[in-house]
Each structure stands twice: as structure tokens, then as C-alpha cells.
JSON list of C-alpha atoms in Angstrom, two decimals:
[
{"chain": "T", "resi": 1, "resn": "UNK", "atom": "CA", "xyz": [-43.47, 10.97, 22.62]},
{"chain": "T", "resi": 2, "resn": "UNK", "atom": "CA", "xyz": [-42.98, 9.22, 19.93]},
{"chain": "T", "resi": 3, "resn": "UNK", "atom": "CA", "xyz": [-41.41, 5.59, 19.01]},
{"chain": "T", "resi": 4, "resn": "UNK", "atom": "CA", "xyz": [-39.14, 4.54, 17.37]},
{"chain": "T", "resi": 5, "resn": "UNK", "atom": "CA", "xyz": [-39.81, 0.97, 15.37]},
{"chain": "T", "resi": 6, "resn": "UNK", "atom": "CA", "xyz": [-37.25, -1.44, 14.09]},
{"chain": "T", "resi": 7, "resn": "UNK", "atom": "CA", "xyz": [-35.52, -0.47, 10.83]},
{"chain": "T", "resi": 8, "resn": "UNK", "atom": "CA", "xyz": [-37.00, -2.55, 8.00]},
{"chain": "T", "resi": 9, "resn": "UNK", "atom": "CA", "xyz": [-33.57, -2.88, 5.97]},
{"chain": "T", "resi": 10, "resn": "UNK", "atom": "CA", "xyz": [-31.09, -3.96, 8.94]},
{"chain": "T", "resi": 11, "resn": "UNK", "atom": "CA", "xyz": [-28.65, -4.81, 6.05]},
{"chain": "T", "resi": 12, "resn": "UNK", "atom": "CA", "xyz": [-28.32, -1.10, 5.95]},
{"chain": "T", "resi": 13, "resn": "UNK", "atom": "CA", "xyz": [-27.99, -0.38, 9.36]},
{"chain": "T", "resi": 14, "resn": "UNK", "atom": "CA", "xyz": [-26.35, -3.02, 11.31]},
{"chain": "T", "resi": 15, "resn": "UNK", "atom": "CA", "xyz": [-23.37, -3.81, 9.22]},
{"chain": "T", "resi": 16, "resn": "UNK", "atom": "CA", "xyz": [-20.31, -4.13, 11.26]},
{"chain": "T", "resi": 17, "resn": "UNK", "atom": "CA", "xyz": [-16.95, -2.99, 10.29]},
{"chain": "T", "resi": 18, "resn": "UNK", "atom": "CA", "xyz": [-15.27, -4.42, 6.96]},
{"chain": "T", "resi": 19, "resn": "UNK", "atom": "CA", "xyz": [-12.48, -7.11, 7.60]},
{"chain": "T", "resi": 20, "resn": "UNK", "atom": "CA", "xyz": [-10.51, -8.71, 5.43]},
{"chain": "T", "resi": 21, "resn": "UNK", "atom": "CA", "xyz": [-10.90, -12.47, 4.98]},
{"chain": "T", "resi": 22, "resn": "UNK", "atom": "CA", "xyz": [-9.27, -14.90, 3.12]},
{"chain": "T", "resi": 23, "resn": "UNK", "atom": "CA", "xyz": [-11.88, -15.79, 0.95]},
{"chain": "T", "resi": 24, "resn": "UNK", "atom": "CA", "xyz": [-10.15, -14.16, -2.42]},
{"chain": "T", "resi": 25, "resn": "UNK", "atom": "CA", "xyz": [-7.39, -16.74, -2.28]},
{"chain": "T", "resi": 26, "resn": "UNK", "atom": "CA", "xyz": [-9.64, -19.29, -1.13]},
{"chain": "T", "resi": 27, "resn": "UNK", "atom": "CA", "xyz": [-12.04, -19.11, -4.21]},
{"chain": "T", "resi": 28, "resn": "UNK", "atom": "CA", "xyz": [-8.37, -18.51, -6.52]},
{"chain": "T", "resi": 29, "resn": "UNK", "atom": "CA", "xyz": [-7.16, -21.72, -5.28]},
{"chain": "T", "resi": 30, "resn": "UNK", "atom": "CA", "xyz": [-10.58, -23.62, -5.51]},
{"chain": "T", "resi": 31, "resn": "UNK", "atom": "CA", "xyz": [-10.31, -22.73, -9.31]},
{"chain": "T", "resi": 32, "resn": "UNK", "atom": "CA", "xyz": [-6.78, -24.33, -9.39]},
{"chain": "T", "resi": 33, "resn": "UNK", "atom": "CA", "xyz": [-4.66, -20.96, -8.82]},
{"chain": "T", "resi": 34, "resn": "UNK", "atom": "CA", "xyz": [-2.03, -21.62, -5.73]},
{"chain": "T", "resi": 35, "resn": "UNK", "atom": "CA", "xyz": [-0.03, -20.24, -4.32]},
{"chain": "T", "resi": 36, "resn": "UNK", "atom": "CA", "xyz": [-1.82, -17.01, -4.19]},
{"chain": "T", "resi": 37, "resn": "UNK", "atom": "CA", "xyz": [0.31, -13.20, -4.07]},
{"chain": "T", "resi": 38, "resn": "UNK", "atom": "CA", "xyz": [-1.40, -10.04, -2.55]},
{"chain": "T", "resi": 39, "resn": "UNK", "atom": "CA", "xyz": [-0.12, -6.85, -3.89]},
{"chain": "T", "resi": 40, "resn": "UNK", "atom": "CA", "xyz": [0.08, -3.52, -2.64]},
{"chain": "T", "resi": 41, "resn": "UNK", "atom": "CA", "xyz": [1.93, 0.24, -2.75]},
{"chain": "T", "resi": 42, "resn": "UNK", "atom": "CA", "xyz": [2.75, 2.79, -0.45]},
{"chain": "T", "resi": 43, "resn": "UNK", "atom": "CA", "xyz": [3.16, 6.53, -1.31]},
{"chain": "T", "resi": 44, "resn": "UNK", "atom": "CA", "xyz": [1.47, 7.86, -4.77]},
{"chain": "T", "resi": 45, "resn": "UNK", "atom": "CA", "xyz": [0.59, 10.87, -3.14]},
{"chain": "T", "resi": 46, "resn": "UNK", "atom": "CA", "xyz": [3.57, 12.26, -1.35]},
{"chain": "T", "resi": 47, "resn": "UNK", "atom": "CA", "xyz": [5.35, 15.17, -2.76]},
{"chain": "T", "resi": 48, "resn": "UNK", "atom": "CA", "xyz": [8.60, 13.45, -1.77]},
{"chain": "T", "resi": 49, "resn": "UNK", "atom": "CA", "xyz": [10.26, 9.76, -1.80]},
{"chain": "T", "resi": 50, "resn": "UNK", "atom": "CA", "xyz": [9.96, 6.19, -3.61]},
{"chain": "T", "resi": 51, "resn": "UNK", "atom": "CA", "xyz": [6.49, 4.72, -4.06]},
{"chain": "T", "resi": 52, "resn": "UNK", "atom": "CA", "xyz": [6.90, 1.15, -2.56]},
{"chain": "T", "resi": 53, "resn": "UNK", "atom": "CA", "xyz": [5.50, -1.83, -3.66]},
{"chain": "T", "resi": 54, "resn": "UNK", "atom": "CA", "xyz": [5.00, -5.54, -2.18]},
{"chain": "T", "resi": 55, "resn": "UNK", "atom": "CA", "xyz": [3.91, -8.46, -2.85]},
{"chain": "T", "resi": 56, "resn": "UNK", "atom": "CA", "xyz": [3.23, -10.98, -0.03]},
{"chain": "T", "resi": 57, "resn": "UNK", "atom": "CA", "xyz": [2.38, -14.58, -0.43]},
{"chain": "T", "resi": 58, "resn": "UNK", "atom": "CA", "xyz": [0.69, -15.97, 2.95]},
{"chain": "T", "resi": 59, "resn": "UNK", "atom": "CA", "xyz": [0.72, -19.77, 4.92]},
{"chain": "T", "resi": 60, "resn": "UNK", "atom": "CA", "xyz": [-2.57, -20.68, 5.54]},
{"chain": "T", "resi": 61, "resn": "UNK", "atom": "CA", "xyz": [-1.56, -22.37, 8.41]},
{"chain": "T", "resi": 62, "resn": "UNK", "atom": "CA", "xyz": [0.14, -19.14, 9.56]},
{"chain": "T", "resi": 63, "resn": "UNK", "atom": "CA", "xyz": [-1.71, -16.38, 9.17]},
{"chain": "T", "resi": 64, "resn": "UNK", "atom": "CA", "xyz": [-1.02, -13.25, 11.37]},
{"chain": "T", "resi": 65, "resn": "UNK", "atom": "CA", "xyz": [-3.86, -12.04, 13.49]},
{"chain": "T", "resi": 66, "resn": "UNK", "atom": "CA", "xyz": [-5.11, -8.54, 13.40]},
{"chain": "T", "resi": 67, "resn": "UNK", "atom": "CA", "xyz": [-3.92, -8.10, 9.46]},
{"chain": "T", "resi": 68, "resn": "UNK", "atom": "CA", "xyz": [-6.09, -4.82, 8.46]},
{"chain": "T", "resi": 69, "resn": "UNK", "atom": "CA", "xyz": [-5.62, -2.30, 5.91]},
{"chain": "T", "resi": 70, "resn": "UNK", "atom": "CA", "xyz": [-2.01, -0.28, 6.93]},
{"chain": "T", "resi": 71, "resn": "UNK", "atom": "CA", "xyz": [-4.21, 2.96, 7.59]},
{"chain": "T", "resi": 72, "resn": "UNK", "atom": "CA", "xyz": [-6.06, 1.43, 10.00]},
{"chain": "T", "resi": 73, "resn": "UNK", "atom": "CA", "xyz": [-3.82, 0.42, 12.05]},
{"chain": "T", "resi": 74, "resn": "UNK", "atom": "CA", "xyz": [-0.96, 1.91, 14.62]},
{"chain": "T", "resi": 75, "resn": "UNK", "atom": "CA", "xyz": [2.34, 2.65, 13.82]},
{"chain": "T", "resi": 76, "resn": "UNK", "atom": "CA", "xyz": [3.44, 0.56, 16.87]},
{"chain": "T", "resi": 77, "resn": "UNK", "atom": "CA", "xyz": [0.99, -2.39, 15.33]},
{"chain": "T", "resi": 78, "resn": "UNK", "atom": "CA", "xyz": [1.99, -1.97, 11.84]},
{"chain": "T", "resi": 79, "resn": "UNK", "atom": "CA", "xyz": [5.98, -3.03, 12.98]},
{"chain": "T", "resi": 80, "resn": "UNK", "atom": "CA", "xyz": [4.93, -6.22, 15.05]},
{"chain": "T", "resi": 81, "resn": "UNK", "atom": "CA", "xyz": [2.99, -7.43, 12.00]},
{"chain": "T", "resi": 82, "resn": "UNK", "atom": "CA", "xyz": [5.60, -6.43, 9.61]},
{"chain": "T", "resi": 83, "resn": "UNK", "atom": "CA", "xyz": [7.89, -8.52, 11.47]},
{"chain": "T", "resi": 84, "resn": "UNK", "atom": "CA", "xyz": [5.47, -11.38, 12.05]},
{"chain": "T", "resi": 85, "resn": "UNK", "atom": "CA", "xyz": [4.59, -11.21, 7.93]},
{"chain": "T", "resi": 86, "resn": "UNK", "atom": "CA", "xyz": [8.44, -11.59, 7.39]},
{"chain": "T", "resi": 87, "resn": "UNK", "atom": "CA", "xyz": [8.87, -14.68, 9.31]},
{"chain": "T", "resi": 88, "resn": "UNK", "atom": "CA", "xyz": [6.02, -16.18, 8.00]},
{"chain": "T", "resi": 89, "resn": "UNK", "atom": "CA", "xyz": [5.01, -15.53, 4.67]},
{"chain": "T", "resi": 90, "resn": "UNK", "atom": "CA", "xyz": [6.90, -15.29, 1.33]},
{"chain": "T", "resi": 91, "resn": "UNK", "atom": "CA", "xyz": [7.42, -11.52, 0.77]},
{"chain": "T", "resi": 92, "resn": "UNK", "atom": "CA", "xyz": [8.96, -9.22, -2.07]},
{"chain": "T", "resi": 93, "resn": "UNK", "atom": "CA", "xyz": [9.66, -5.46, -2.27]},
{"chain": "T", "resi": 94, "resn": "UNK", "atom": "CA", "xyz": [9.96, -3.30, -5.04]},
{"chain": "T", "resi": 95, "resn": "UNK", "atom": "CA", "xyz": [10.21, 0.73, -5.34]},
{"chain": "T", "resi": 96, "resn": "UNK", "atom": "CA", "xyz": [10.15, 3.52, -7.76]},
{"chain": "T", "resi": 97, "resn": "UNK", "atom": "CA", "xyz": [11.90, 6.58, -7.31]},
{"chain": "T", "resi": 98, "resn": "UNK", "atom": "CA", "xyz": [10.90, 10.42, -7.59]},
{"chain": "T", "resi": 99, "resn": "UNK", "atom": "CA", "xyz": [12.90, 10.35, -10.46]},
{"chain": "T", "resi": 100, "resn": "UNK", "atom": "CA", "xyz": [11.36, 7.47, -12.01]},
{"chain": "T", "resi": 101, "resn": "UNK", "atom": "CA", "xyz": [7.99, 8.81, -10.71]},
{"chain": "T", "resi": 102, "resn": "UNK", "atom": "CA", "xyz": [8.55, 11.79, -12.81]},
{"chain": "T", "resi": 103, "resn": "UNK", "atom": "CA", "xyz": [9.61, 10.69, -15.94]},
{"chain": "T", "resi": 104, "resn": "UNK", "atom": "CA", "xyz": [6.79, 8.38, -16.27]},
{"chain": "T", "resi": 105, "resn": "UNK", "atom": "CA", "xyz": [3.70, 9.51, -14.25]},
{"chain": "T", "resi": 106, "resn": "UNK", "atom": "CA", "xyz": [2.62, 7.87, -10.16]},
{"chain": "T", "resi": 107, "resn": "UNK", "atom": "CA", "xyz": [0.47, 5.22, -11.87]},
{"chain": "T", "resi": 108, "resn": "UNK", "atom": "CA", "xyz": [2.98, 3.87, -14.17]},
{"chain": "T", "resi": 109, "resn": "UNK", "atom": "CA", "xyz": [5.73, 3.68, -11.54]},
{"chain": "T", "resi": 110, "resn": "UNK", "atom": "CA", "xyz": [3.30, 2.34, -8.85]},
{"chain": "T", "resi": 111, "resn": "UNK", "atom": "CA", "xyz": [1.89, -0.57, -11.34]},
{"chain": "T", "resi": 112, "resn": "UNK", "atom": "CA", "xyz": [6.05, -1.23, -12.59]},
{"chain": "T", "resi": 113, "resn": "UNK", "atom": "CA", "xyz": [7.13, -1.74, -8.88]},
{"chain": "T", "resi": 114, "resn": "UNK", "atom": "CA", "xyz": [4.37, -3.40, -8.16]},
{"chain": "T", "resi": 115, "resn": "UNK", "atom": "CA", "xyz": [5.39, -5.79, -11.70]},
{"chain": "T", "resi": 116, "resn": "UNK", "atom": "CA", "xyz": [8.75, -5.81, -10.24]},
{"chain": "T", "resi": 117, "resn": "UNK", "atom": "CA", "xyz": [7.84, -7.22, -6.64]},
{"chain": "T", "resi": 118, "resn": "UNK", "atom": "CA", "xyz": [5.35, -9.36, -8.12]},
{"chain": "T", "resi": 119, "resn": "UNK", "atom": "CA", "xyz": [8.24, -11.49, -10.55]},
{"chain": "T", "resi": 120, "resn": "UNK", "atom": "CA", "xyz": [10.42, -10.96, -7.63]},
{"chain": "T", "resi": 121, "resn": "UNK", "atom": "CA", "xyz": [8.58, -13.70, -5.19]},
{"chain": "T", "resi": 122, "resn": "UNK", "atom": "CA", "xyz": [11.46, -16.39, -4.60]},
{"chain": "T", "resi": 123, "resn": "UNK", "atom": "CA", "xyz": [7.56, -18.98, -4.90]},
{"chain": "T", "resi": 124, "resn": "UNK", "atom": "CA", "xyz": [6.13, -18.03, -8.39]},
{"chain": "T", "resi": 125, "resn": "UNK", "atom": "CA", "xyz": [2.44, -17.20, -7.88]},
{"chain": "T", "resi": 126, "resn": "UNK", "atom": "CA", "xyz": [0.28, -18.48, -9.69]},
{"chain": "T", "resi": 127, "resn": "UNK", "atom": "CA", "xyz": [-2.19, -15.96, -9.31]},
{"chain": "T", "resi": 128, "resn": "UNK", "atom": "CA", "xyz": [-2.12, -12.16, -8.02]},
{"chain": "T", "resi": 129, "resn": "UNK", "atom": "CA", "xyz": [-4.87, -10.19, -5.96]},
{"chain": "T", "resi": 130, "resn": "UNK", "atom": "CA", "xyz": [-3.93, -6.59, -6.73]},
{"chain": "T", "resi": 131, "resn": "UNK", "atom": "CA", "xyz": [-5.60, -3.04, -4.43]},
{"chain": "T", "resi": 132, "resn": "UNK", "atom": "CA", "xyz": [-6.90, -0.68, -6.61]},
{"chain": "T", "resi": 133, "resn": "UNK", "atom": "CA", "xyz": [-8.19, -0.45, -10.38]},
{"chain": "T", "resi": 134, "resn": "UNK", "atom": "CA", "xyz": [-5.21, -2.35, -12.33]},
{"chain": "T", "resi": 135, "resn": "UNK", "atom": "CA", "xyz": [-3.22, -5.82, -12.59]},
{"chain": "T", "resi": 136, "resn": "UNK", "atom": "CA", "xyz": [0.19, -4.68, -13.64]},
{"chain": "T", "resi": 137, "resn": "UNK", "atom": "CA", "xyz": [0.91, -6.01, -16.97]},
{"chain": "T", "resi": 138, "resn": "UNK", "atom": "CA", "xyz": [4.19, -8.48, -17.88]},
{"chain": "T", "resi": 139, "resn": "UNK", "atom": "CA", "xyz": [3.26, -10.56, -15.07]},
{"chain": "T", "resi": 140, "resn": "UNK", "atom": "CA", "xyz": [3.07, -14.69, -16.00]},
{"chain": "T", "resi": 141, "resn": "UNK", "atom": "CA", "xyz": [0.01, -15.32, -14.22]},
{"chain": "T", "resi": 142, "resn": "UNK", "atom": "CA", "xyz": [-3.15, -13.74, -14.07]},
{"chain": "T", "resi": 143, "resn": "UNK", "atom": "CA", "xyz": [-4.96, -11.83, -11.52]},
{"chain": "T", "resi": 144, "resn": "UNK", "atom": "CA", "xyz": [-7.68, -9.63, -10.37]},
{"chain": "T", "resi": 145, "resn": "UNK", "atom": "CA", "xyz": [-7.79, -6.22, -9.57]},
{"chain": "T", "resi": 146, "resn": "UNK", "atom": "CA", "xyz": [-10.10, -5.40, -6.27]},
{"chain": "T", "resi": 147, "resn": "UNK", "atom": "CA", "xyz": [-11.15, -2.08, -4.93]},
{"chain": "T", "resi": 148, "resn": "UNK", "atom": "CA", "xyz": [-10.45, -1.28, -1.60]},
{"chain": "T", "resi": 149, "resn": "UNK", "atom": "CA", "xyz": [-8.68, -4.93, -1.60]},
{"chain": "T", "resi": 150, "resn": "UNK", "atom": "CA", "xyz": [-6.19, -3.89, 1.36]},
{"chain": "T", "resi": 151, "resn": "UNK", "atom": "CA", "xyz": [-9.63, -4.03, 3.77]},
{"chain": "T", "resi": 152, "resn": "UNK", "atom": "CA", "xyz": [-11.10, -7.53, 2.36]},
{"chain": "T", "resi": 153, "resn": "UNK", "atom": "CA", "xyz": [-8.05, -9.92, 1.50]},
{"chain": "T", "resi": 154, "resn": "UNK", "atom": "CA", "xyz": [-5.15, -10.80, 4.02]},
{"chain": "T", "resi": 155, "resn": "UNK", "atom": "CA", "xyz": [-2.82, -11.20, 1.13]},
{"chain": "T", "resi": 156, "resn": "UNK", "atom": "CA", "xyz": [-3.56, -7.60, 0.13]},
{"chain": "T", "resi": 157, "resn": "UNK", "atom": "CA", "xyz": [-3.36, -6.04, 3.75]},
{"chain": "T", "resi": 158, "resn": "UNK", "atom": "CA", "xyz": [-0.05, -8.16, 4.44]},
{"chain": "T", "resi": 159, "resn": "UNK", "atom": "CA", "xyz": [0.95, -6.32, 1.73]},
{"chain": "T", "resi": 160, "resn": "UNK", "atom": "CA", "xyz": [-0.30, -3.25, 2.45]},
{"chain": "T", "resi": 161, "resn": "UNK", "atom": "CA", "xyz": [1.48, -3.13, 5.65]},
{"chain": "T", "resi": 162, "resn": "UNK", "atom": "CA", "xyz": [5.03, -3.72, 4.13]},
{"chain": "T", "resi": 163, "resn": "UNK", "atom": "CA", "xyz": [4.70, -1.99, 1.70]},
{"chain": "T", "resi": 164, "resn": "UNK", "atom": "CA", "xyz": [3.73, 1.32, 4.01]},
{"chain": "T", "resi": 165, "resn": "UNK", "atom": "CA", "xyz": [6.68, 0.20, 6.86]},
{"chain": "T", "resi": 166, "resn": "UNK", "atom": "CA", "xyz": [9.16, -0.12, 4.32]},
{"chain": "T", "resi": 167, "resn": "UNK", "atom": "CA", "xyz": [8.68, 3.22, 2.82]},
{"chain": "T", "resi": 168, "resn": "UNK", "atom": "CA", "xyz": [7.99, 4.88, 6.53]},
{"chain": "T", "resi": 169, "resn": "UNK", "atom": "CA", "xyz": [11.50, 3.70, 7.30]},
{"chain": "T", "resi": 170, "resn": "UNK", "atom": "CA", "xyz": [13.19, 4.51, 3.92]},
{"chain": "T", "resi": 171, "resn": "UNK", "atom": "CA", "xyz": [11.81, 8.02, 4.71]},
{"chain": "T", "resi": 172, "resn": "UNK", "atom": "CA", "xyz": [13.14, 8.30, 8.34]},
{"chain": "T", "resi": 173, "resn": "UNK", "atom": "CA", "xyz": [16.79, 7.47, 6.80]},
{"chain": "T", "resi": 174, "resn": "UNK", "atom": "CA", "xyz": [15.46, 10.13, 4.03]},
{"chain": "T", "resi": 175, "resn": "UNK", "atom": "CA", "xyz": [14.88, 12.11, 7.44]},
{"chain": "T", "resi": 176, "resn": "UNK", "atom": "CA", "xyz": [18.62, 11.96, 8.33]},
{"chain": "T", "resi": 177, "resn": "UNK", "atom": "CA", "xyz": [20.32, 12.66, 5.10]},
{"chain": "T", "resi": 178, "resn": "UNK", "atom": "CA", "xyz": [17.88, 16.09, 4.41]},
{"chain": "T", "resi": 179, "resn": "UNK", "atom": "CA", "xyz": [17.06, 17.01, 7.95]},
{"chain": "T", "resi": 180, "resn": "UNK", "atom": "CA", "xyz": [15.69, 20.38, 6.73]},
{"chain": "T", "resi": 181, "resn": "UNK", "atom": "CA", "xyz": [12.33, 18.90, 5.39]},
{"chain": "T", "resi": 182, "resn": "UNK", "atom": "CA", "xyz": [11.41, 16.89, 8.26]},
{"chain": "T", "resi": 183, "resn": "UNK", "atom": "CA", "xyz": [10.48, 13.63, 6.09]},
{"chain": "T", "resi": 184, "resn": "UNK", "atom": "CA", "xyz": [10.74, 11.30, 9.47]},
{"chain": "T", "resi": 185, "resn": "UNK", "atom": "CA", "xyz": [7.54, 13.01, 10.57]},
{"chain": "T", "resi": 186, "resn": "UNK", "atom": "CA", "xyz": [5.42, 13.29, 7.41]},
{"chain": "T", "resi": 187, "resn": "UNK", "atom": "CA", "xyz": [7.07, 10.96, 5.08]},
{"chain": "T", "resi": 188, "resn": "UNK", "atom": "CA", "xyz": [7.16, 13.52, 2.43]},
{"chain": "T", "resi": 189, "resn": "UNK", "atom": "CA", "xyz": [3.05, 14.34, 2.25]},
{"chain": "T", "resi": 190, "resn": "UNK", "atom": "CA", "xyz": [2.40, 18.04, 2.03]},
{"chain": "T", "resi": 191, "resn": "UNK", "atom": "CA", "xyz": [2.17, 19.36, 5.28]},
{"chain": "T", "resi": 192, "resn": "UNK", "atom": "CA", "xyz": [2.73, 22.85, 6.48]},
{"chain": "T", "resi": 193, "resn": "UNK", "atom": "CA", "xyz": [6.14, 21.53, 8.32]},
{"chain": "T", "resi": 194, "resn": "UNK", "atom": "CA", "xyz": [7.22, 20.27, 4.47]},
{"chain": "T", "resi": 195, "resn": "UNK", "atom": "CA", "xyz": [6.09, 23.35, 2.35]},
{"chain": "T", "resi": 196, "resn": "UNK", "atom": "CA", "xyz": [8.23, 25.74, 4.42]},
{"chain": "T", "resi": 197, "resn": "UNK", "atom": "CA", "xyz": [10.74, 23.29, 3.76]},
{"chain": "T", "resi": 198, "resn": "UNK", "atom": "CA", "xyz": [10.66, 23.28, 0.43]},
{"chain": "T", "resi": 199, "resn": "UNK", "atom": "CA", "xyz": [9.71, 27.67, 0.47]},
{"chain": "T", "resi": 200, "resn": "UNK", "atom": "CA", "xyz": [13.02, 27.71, 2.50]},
{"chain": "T", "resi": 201, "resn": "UNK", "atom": "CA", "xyz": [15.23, 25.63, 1.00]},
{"chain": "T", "resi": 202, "resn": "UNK", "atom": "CA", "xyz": [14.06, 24.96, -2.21]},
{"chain": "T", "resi": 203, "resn": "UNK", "atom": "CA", "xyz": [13.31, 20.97, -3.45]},
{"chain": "T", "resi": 204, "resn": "UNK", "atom": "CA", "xyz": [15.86, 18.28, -3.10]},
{"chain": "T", "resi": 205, "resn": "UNK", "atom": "CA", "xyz": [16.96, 14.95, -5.04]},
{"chain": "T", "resi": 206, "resn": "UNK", "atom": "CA", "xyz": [13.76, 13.31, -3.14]},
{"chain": "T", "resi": 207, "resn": "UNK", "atom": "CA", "xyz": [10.85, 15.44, -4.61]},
{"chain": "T", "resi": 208, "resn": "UNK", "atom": "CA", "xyz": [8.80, 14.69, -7.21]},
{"chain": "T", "resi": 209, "resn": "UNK", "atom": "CA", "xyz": [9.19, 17.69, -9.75]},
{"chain": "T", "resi": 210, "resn": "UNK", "atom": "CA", "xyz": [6.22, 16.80, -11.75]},
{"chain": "T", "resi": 211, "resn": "UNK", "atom": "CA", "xyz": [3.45, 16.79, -8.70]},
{"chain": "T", "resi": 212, "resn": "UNK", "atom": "CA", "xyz": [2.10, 20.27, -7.32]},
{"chain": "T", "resi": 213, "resn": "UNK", "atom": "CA", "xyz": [3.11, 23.01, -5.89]},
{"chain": "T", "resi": 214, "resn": "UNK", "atom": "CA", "xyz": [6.76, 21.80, -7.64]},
{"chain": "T", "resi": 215, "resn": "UNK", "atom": "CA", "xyz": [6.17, 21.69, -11.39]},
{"chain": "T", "resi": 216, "resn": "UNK", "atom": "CA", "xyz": [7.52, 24.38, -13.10]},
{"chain": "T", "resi": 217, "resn": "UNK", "atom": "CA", "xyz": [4.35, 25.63, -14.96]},
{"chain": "T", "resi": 218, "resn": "UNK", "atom": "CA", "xyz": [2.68, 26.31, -11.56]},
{"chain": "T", "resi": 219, "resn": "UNK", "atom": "CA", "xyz": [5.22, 29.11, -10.86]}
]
């Protein structure tokens, strides 16, 4: 039988999980940047609802433990660090509507509440770590752009996390005013439960008339 040898690139092989650190602020404030914001959105791809946008600034001396991207953690884990990120952390939240959303396009009204939120930090930062591809513009500081920034900065997955409680809750209400769509469940993604919804009962003042299956030109 044959066997097997040690892998000559472990690097490739033995990597353990991405984590965020907070090495991103660390190196921002070693270049004479503090404090330091994370940014972050929930919802560009929901047929249905705000997208919501936060900005968190964190203590070092107070740092929550277990901060993760949102999506990787529990619902049930996600609300005891939302609550621990409020009482210890400077925190802002913006949102942009479906109307807004359509009007513009998801990436404009994700990067303006994200602006908003931003400018909105009672502590000015003076410099922003943003998730994604883009630093809003209009801010008055500067600030880097990182990819998949929401699993390698606590700023960013602090933010991350309000940002996708807020929404989940502003959906639930959502949930309560247009029971017939079941938002509380799928915060207005498009699943089966949603689409007969909308087959039924035809789009409310919630859905975003520009994304698929509700723009006109796809009838």
C-alpha cells in the first residue's frame, strides 16, 4: 500500500480558518490615523427592505470577543454582540430605502448610507476601513477599501454585525405591517415563501421595483 509523505507547501494545506484581527487599525494608527471607523452594509441583495449601513468605532481596551463576519455567526450570537458593540464602542447607523435603492442603483445607495453613517460618528474618525471594493466619497478623512474586510478587521465585523441586526429587526417590524410576504423569516431575499408572496399579492411599498423578477421589462 502505498504512503503518503508530508505535503511540501504546508502553507497550502494547513491554513486555519481566517479571523479578523486588529491589525488594520493598528498599522492606521501607527501612521498617525486614530480613532479608527469600520464600515459595513447589510442587504444589497434582497428583493425587499432598506440596505443598512454602520459604522463602528472600537476601544482597544474593550474589544468584544468572538467578533466574526455577521454570516458566520448565529442569530442568537449576532444579538449578544450587538448589544455588547453598543455599550462599548462608538457606533452609527445609516439606511437607504427601496425607494432610494431604485432611483439610484444598490451600489450607490449602499456607498451613500454607508457616507451617511460614516459623518454620523458622534467621535470624527480619522480614518475609515471600508468591506468591499469602494470608500464612499464626501467623507473628511481617508480610508481604505478591503475585500472580504468583515472576516480580517474587528472594526469591519463590529460593523458587519449591526449593520445585519439592525436590518433583521427593521424587517421583522416590516414582518408585522405586510404579514402576507413573510419578511420576519427571509428578510426580503427571494425565497419560494416570498415569490408566492409577491405572485399572490402583487409587490408592496418595501420592494425594490428595479431588481428581478419585479422590473417591469422582465414581464
Amino acid at each position: 500500500m502505498p504512503r503518503s509523505t508530508p505535503s511540501d507547501s504546508p502553507m497550502l494545506f494547513d491554513e486555519g480558518p481566517i479571523v479578523p484581527t486588529f491589525e488594520l487599525e493598528l498599522i492606521a494608527r501607527r501612521a498617525g490615523h486614530w480613532p479608527v471607523a469600520g464600515a459595513d452594509e447589510a442587504g444589497r441583495g434582497p428583493l425587499a427592505g432598506p440596505v443598512v449601513a454602520a459604522a463602528v468605532i472600537l476601544d482597544p481596551e474593550r474589544i468584544p470577543e468572538g467578533l466574526n463576519d455577521s454570516k458566520q455567526l448565529s442569530a442568537i450570537r449576532r444579538e449578544a454582540l450587538f448589544v455588547e458593540i453598543l455599550s462599548t464602542a462608538t457606533v452609527s447607523i445609516a439606511s437607504s430605502s427601496a425607494a432610494r435603492i431604485d432611483i439610484t442603483d444598490i451600489r450607490k445607495a449602499s456607498l451613500d448610507a454607508m457616507r451617511r453613517a460614516i459623518c454620523s460618528l458622534a467621535i470624527p474618525a480619522s480614518y475609515v476601513l471600508t468591506d468591499g471594493l469602494d470608500v464612499p466619497g464626501g467623507l473628511a478623512c481617508p480610508g481604505k477599501a478591503v475585500v472580504k474586510g468583515d472576516a480580517l478587521s474587528f472594526s469591519i465585523a463590529a460593523a458587519s454585525i449591526v449593520a445585519k441586526v439592525t436590518r433583521d429587526r427593521m424587517m421583522a417590524r416590516a414582518g408585522d405591517v405586510f404579514p402576507a410576504y413573510g419578511f420576519a423569516a427571509h428578510v426580503g431575499y427571494g425565497t419560494p415563501e416570498h415569490r408566492a408572496g409577491i405572485e399572490k399579492h402583487g409587490p408592496c411599498s418595501l420592494h425594490r421595483m428595479s431588481f428581478r423578477p419585479l422590473r417591469r421589462d422582465e414581464a
